[in-house]
């Protein structure tokens, strides 16, 4: 069963066309080359990588302001 991205139904439903080089085109290409299970795993791994990058960015910000991670004490601002 083709996914919504591969069939173009999602882009038509949103009122946007799939143009070469667009983000929707990249998702459509990925959906064409992988089955639903592989595509779901790809999206899951991407979400995990983005979460790790966000935590890394916050930790780097803490280094810049010289505030160690884990400094929070529950109820401190209550």
mmCIF file of N, CA and C in Angstrom:
data_model
loop_
_atom_site.group_PDB
_atom_site.id
_atom_site.type_symbol
_atom_site.label_atom_id
_atom_site.label_comp_id
_atom_site.label_asym_id
_atom_site.label_seq_id
_atom_site.Cartn_x
_atom_site.Cartn_y
_atom_site.Cartn_z
ATOM 1 N N UNK A 1 0.845 -1.179 0.000
ATOM 2 C CA UNK A 1 0.000 0.000 0.000
ATOM 3 C C UNK A 1 0.889 1.240 0.000
ATOM 4 N N UNK A 2 0.755 2.134 -0.968
ATOM 5 C CA UNK A 2 1.599 3.323 -0.998
ATOM 6 C C UNK A 2 1.210 4.297 0.106
ATOM 7 N N UNK A 3 2.186 5.000 0.605
ATOM 8 C CA UNK A 3 1.912 5.965 1.663
ATOM 9 C C UNK A 3 1.272 7.213 1.077
ATOM 10 N N UNK A 4 0.803 8.081 1.955
ATOM 11 C CA UNK A 4 0.181 9.331 1.517
ATOM 12 C C UNK A 4 1.178 10.204 0.763
ATOM 13 N N UNK A 5 2.441 10.207 1.210
ATOM 14 C CA UNK A 5 3.442 11.042 0.553
ATOM 15 C C UNK A 5 3.761 10.520 -0.846
ATOM 16 N N UNK A 6 3.879 9.201 -0.978
ATOM 17 C CA UNK A 6 4.242 8.639 -2.272
ATOM 18 C C UNK A 6 3.128 8.821 -3.295
ATOM 19 N N UNK A 7 1.886 8.730 -2.846
ATOM 20 C CA UNK A 7 0.780 8.836 -3.791
ATOM 21 C C UNK A 7 0.469 10.274 -4.152
ATOM 22 N N UNK A 8 0.942 11.229 -3.371
ATOM 23 C CA UNK A 8 0.661 12.629 -3.647
ATOM 24 C C UNK A 8 -0.640 13.108 -3.039
ATOM 25 N N UNK A 9 -1.396 12.199 -2.388
ATOM 26 C CA UNK A 9 -2.667 12.606 -1.793
ATOM 27 C C UNK A 9 -2.467 13.606 -0.670
ATOM 28 N N UNK A 10 -1.400 13.441 0.095
ATOM 29 C CA UNK A 10 -1.144 14.353 1.207
ATOM 30 C C UNK A 10 -0.891 15.761 0.693
ATOM 31 N N UNK A 11 -0.083 15.882 -0.353
ATOM 32 C CA UNK A 11 0.228 17.216 -0.871
ATOM 33 C C UNK A 11 -1.004 17.847 -1.502
ATOM 34 N N UNK A 12 -1.836 17.056 -2.175
ATOM 35 C CA UNK A 12 -3.059 17.609 -2.747
ATOM 36 C C UNK A 12 -4.020 18.025 -1.648
ATOM 37 N N UNK A 13 -4.078 17.245 -0.576
ATOM 38 C CA UNK A 13 -4.966 17.568 0.534
ATOM 39 C C UNK A 13 -4.524 18.870 1.202
ATOM 40 N N UNK A 14 -3.233 19.081 1.294
ATOM 41 C CA UNK A 14 -2.719 20.309 1.901
ATOM 42 C C UNK A 14 -2.698 21.478 0.926
ATOM 43 N N UNK A 15 -2.952 21.203 -0.349
ATOM 44 C CA UNK A 15 -2.981 22.272 -1.335
ATOM 45 C C UNK A 15 -1.606 22.687 -1.816
ATOM 46 N N UNK A 16 -0.635 21.818 -1.665
ATOM 47 C CA UNK A 16 0.711 22.137 -2.125
ATOM 48 C C UNK A 16 1.157 21.105 -3.140
ATOM 49 N N UNK A 17 1.884 21.558 -4.122
ATOM 50 C CA UNK A 17 2.399 20.650 -5.125
ATOM 51 C C UNK A 17 3.746 20.101 -4.713
ATOM 52 N N UNK A 18 4.082 18.941 -5.241
ATOM 53 C CA UNK A 18 5.389 18.346 -4.981
ATOM 54 C C UNK A 18 6.317 18.809 -6.095
ATOM 55 N N UNK A 19 7.190 19.734 -5.763
ATOM 56 C CA UNK A 19 8.115 20.292 -6.729
ATOM 57 C C UNK A 19 9.496 19.674 -6.541
ATOM 58 N N UNK A 20 10.281 19.535 -7.606
ATOM 59 C CA UNK A 20 11.638 18.990 -7.453
ATOM 60 C C UNK A 20 12.447 19.820 -6.456
ATOM 61 N N UNK A 21 13.079 19.141 -5.535
ATOM 62 C CA UNK A 21 13.898 19.820 -4.534
ATOM 63 C C UNK A 21 13.133 20.244 -3.300
ATOM 64 N N UNK A 22 11.815 20.046 -3.260
ATOM 65 C CA UNK A 22 11.037 20.453 -2.091
ATOM 66 C C UNK A 22 11.123 19.370 -1.014
ATOM 67 N N UNK A 23 10.754 19.730 0.188
ATOM 68 C CA UNK A 23 10.804 18.767 1.290
ATOM 69 C C UNK A 23 9.809 17.641 1.080
ATOM 70 N N UNK A 24 8.615 17.975 0.561
ATOM 71 C CA UNK A 24 7.640 16.920 0.306
ATOM 72 C C UNK A 24 8.145 15.945 -0.738
ATOM 73 N N UNK A 25 8.902 16.445 -1.709
ATOM 74 C CA UNK A 25 9.466 15.557 -2.719
ATOM 75 C C UNK A 25 10.480 14.602 -2.078
ATOM 76 N N UNK A 26 11.242 15.090 -1.123
ATOM 77 C CA UNK A 26 12.206 14.228 -0.433
ATOM 78 C C UNK A 26 11.476 13.129 0.337
ATOM 79 N N UNK A 27 10.376 13.469 1.017
ATOM 80 C CA UNK A 27 9.607 12.465 1.735
ATOM 81 C C UNK A 27 8.976 11.480 0.765
ATOM 82 N N UNK A 28 8.491 11.976 -0.375
ATOM 83 C CA UNK A 28 7.886 11.086 -1.372
ATOM 84 C C UNK A 28 8.927 10.116 -1.928
ATOM 85 N N UNK A 29 10.137 10.605 -2.185
ATOM 86 C CA UNK A 29 11.207 9.727 -2.671
ATOM 87 C C UNK A 29 11.557 8.667 -1.636
ATOM 88 N N UNK A 30 11.638 9.068 -0.367
ATOM 89 C CA UNK A 30 11.948 8.105 0.690
ATOM 90 C C UNK A 30 10.845 7.063 0.809
ATOM 91 N N UNK A 31 9.599 7.501 0.667
ATOM 92 C CA UNK A 31 8.471 6.564 0.773
ATOM 93 C C UNK A 31 8.440 5.590 -0.401
ATOM 94 N N UNK A 32 8.913 6.013 -1.565
ATOM 95 C CA UNK A 32 8.942 5.123 -2.726
ATOM 96 C C UNK A 32 9.978 4.008 -2.565
ATOM 97 N N UNK A 33 11.070 4.286 -1.872
ATOM 98 C CA UNK A 33 12.175 3.338 -1.761
ATOM 99 C C UNK A 33 12.093 2.435 -0.536
ATOM 100 N N UNK A 34 11.185 2.720 0.381
ATOM 101 C CA UNK A 34 11.072 1.932 1.613
ATOM 102 C C UNK A 34 9.626 1.519 1.814
ATOM 103 N N UNK A 35 9.433 0.371 2.468
ATOM 104 C CA UNK A 35 8.071 -0.005 2.819
ATOM 105 C C UNK A 35 7.654 0.766 4.077
ATOM 106 N N UNK A 36 6.416 0.596 4.502
ATOM 107 C CA UNK A 36 5.877 1.384 5.610
ATOM 108 C C UNK A 36 6.673 1.176 6.902
ATOM 109 N N UNK A 37 7.077 -0.064 7.166
ATOM 110 C CA UNK A 37 7.820 -0.350 8.395
ATOM 111 C C UNK A 37 9.193 0.319 8.384
ATOM 112 N N UNK A 38 9.890 0.243 7.263
ATOM 113 C CA UNK A 38 11.205 0.887 7.152
ATOM 114 C C UNK A 38 11.065 2.403 7.215
ATOM 115 N N UNK A 39 10.022 2.934 6.596
ATOM 116 C CA UNK A 39 9.804 4.383 6.599
ATOM 117 C C UNK A 39 9.504 4.871 8.020
ATOM 118 N N UNK A 40 8.705 4.103 8.766
ATOM 119 C CA UNK A 40 8.406 4.461 10.155
ATOM 120 C C UNK A 40 9.681 4.420 11.001
ATOM 121 N N UNK A 41 10.529 3.431 10.777
ATOM 122 C CA UNK A 41 11.789 3.348 11.516
ATOM 123 C C UNK A 41 12.700 4.519 11.165
ATOM 124 N N UNK A 42 12.688 4.929 9.905
ATOM 125 C CA UNK A 42 13.487 6.084 9.475
ATOM 126 C C UNK A 42 13.029 7.349 10.180
ATOM 127 N N UNK A 43 11.722 7.557 10.242
ATOM 128 C CA UNK A 43 11.169 8.742 10.915
ATOM 129 C C UNK A 43 11.477 8.694 12.404
ATOM 130 N N UNK A 44 11.354 7.493 13.013
ATOM 131 C CA UNK A 44 11.652 7.348 14.440
ATOM 132 C C UNK A 44 13.118 7.674 14.725
ATOM 133 N N UNK A 45 14.025 7.143 13.900
ATOM 134 C CA UNK A 45 15.450 7.405 14.095
ATOM 135 C C UNK A 45 15.771 8.877 13.896
ATOM 136 N N UNK A 46 15.088 9.523 12.968
ATOM 137 C CA UNK A 46 15.284 10.955 12.755
ATOM 138 C C UNK A 46 14.833 11.743 13.981
ATOM 139 N N UNK A 47 13.698 11.367 14.566
ATOM 140 C CA UNK A 47 13.206 12.046 15.758
ATOM 141 C C UNK A 47 14.165 11.867 16.934
ATOM 142 N N UNK A 48 14.716 10.669 17.078
ATOM 143 C CA UNK A 48 15.678 10.422 18.161
ATOM 144 C C UNK A 48 16.933 11.260 17.951
ATOM 145 N N UNK A 49 17.415 11.325 16.708
ATOM 146 C CA UNK A 49 18.612 12.115 16.420
ATOM 147 C C UNK A 49 18.374 13.594 16.695
ATOM 148 N N UNK A 50 17.185 14.100 16.366
ATOM 149 C CA UNK A 50 16.876 15.505 16.638
ATOM 150 C C UNK A 50 16.781 15.776 18.136
ATOM 151 N N UNK A 51 16.222 14.822 18.893
ATOM 152 C CA UNK A 51 16.143 14.982 20.347
ATOM 153 C C UNK A 51 17.538 15.007 20.963
ATOM 154 N N UNK A 52 18.415 14.143 20.500
ATOM 155 C CA UNK A 52 19.797 14.130 21.002
ATOM 156 C C UNK A 52 20.499 15.442 20.660
ATOM 157 N N UNK A 53 20.275 15.949 19.447
ATOM 158 C CA UNK A 53 20.893 17.217 19.048
ATOM 159 C C UNK A 53 20.378 18.372 19.906
ATOM 160 N N UNK A 54 19.089 18.342 20.269
ATOM 161 C CA UNK A 54 18.526 19.399 21.111
ATOM 162 C C UNK A 54 19.131 19.374 22.516
ATOM 163 N N UNK A 55 19.265 18.184 23.092
ATOM 164 C CA UNK A 55 19.883 18.059 24.415
ATOM 165 C C UNK A 55 21.332 18.534 24.349
ATOM 166 N N UNK A 56 22.039 18.170 23.289
ATOM 167 C CA UNK A 56 23.418 18.598 23.116
ATOM 168 C C UNK A 56 23.502 20.126 23.034
ATOM 169 N N UNK A 57 22.574 20.746 22.315
ATOM 170 C CA UNK A 57 22.574 22.208 22.192
ATOM 171 C C UNK A 57 22.341 22.873 23.547
ATOM 172 N N UNK A 58 21.396 22.337 24.338
ATOM 173 C CA UNK A 58 21.164 22.893 25.671
ATOM 174 C C UNK A 58 22.389 22.724 26.564
ATOM 175 N N UNK A 59 23.039 21.568 26.487
ATOM 176 C CA UNK A 59 24.239 21.354 27.299
ATOM 177 C C UNK A 59 25.354 22.312 26.900
ATOM 178 N N UNK A 60 25.498 22.563 25.600
ATOM 179 C CA UNK A 60 26.509 23.527 25.160
ATOM 180 C C UNK A 60 26.177 24.929 25.649
ATOM 181 N N UNK A 61 24.887 25.271 25.659
ATOM 182 C CA UNK A 61 24.474 26.568 26.204
ATOM 183 C C UNK A 61 24.787 26.670 27.680
ATOM 184 N N UNK A 62 24.599 25.570 28.422
ATOM 185 C CA UNK A 62 24.930 25.570 29.846
ATOM 186 C C UNK A 62 26.422 25.763 30.065
ATOM 187 N N UNK A 63 27.248 25.224 29.190
ATOM 188 C CA UNK A 63 28.692 25.410 29.310
ATOM 189 C C UNK A 63 29.040 26.877 29.086
ATOM 190 N N UNK A 64 28.385 27.507 28.117
ATOM 191 C CA UNK A 64 28.670 28.909 27.816
ATOM 192 C C UNK A 64 28.330 29.797 29.002
ATOM 193 N N UNK A 65 27.178 29.565 29.657
ATOM 194 C CA UNK A 65 26.786 30.402 30.791
ATOM 195 C C UNK A 65 27.309 29.861 32.117
ATOM 196 N N UNK A 66 28.107 28.793 32.050
ATOM 197 C CA UNK A 66 28.751 28.178 33.226
ATOM 198 C C UNK A 66 27.748 27.733 34.283
ATOM 199 N N UNK A 67 26.668 27.128 33.817
ATOM 200 C CA UNK A 67 25.670 26.572 34.720
ATOM 201 C C UNK A 67 25.618 25.070 34.482
ATOM 202 N N UNK A 68 25.950 24.254 35.462
ATOM 203 C CA UNK A 68 25.991 22.804 35.245
ATOM 204 C C UNK A 68 24.590 22.238 35.022
ATOM 205 N N UNK A 69 24.529 21.195 34.223
ATOM 206 C CA UNK A 69 23.264 20.500 33.995
ATOM 207 C C UNK A 69 22.842 19.794 35.275
ATOM 208 N N UNK A 70 21.553 19.653 35.482
ATOM 209 C CA UNK A 70 21.055 18.988 36.682
ATOM 210 C C UNK A 70 21.017 19.893 37.888
ATOM 211 N N UNK A 71 21.068 21.189 37.697
ATOM 212 C CA UNK A 71 21.094 22.165 38.784
ATOM 213 C C UNK A 71 19.692 22.444 39.330
ATOM 214 N N UNK A 72 18.661 21.953 38.661
ATOM 215 C CA UNK A 72 17.280 22.257 39.032
ATOM 216 C C UNK A 72 16.895 21.583 40.339
ATOM 217 N N UNK A 73 16.205 22.318 41.208
ATOM 218 C CA UNK A 73 15.681 21.755 42.451
ATOM 219 C C UNK A 73 14.163 21.941 42.428
ATOM 220 N N UNK A 74 13.397 20.851 42.512
ATOM 221 C CA UNK A 74 11.944 20.959 42.479
ATOM 222 C C UNK A 74 11.410 21.864 43.585
ATOM 223 N N UNK A 75 10.454 22.722 43.242
ATOM 224 C CA UNK A 75 9.829 23.600 44.212
ATOM 225 C C UNK A 75 10.611 24.866 44.504
ATOM 226 N N UNK A 76 11.723 25.067 43.821
ATOM 227 C CA UNK A 76 12.554 26.237 44.097
ATOM 228 C C UNK A 76 11.837 27.534 43.739
ATOM 229 N N UNK A 77 11.020 27.530 42.697
ATOM 230 C CA UNK A 77 10.353 28.750 42.251
ATOM 231 C C UNK A 77 8.902 28.833 42.725
ATOM 232 N N UNK A 78 8.476 27.924 43.580
ATOM 233 C CA UNK A 78 7.079 27.916 44.044
ATOM 234 C C UNK A 78 6.831 28.942 45.114
#
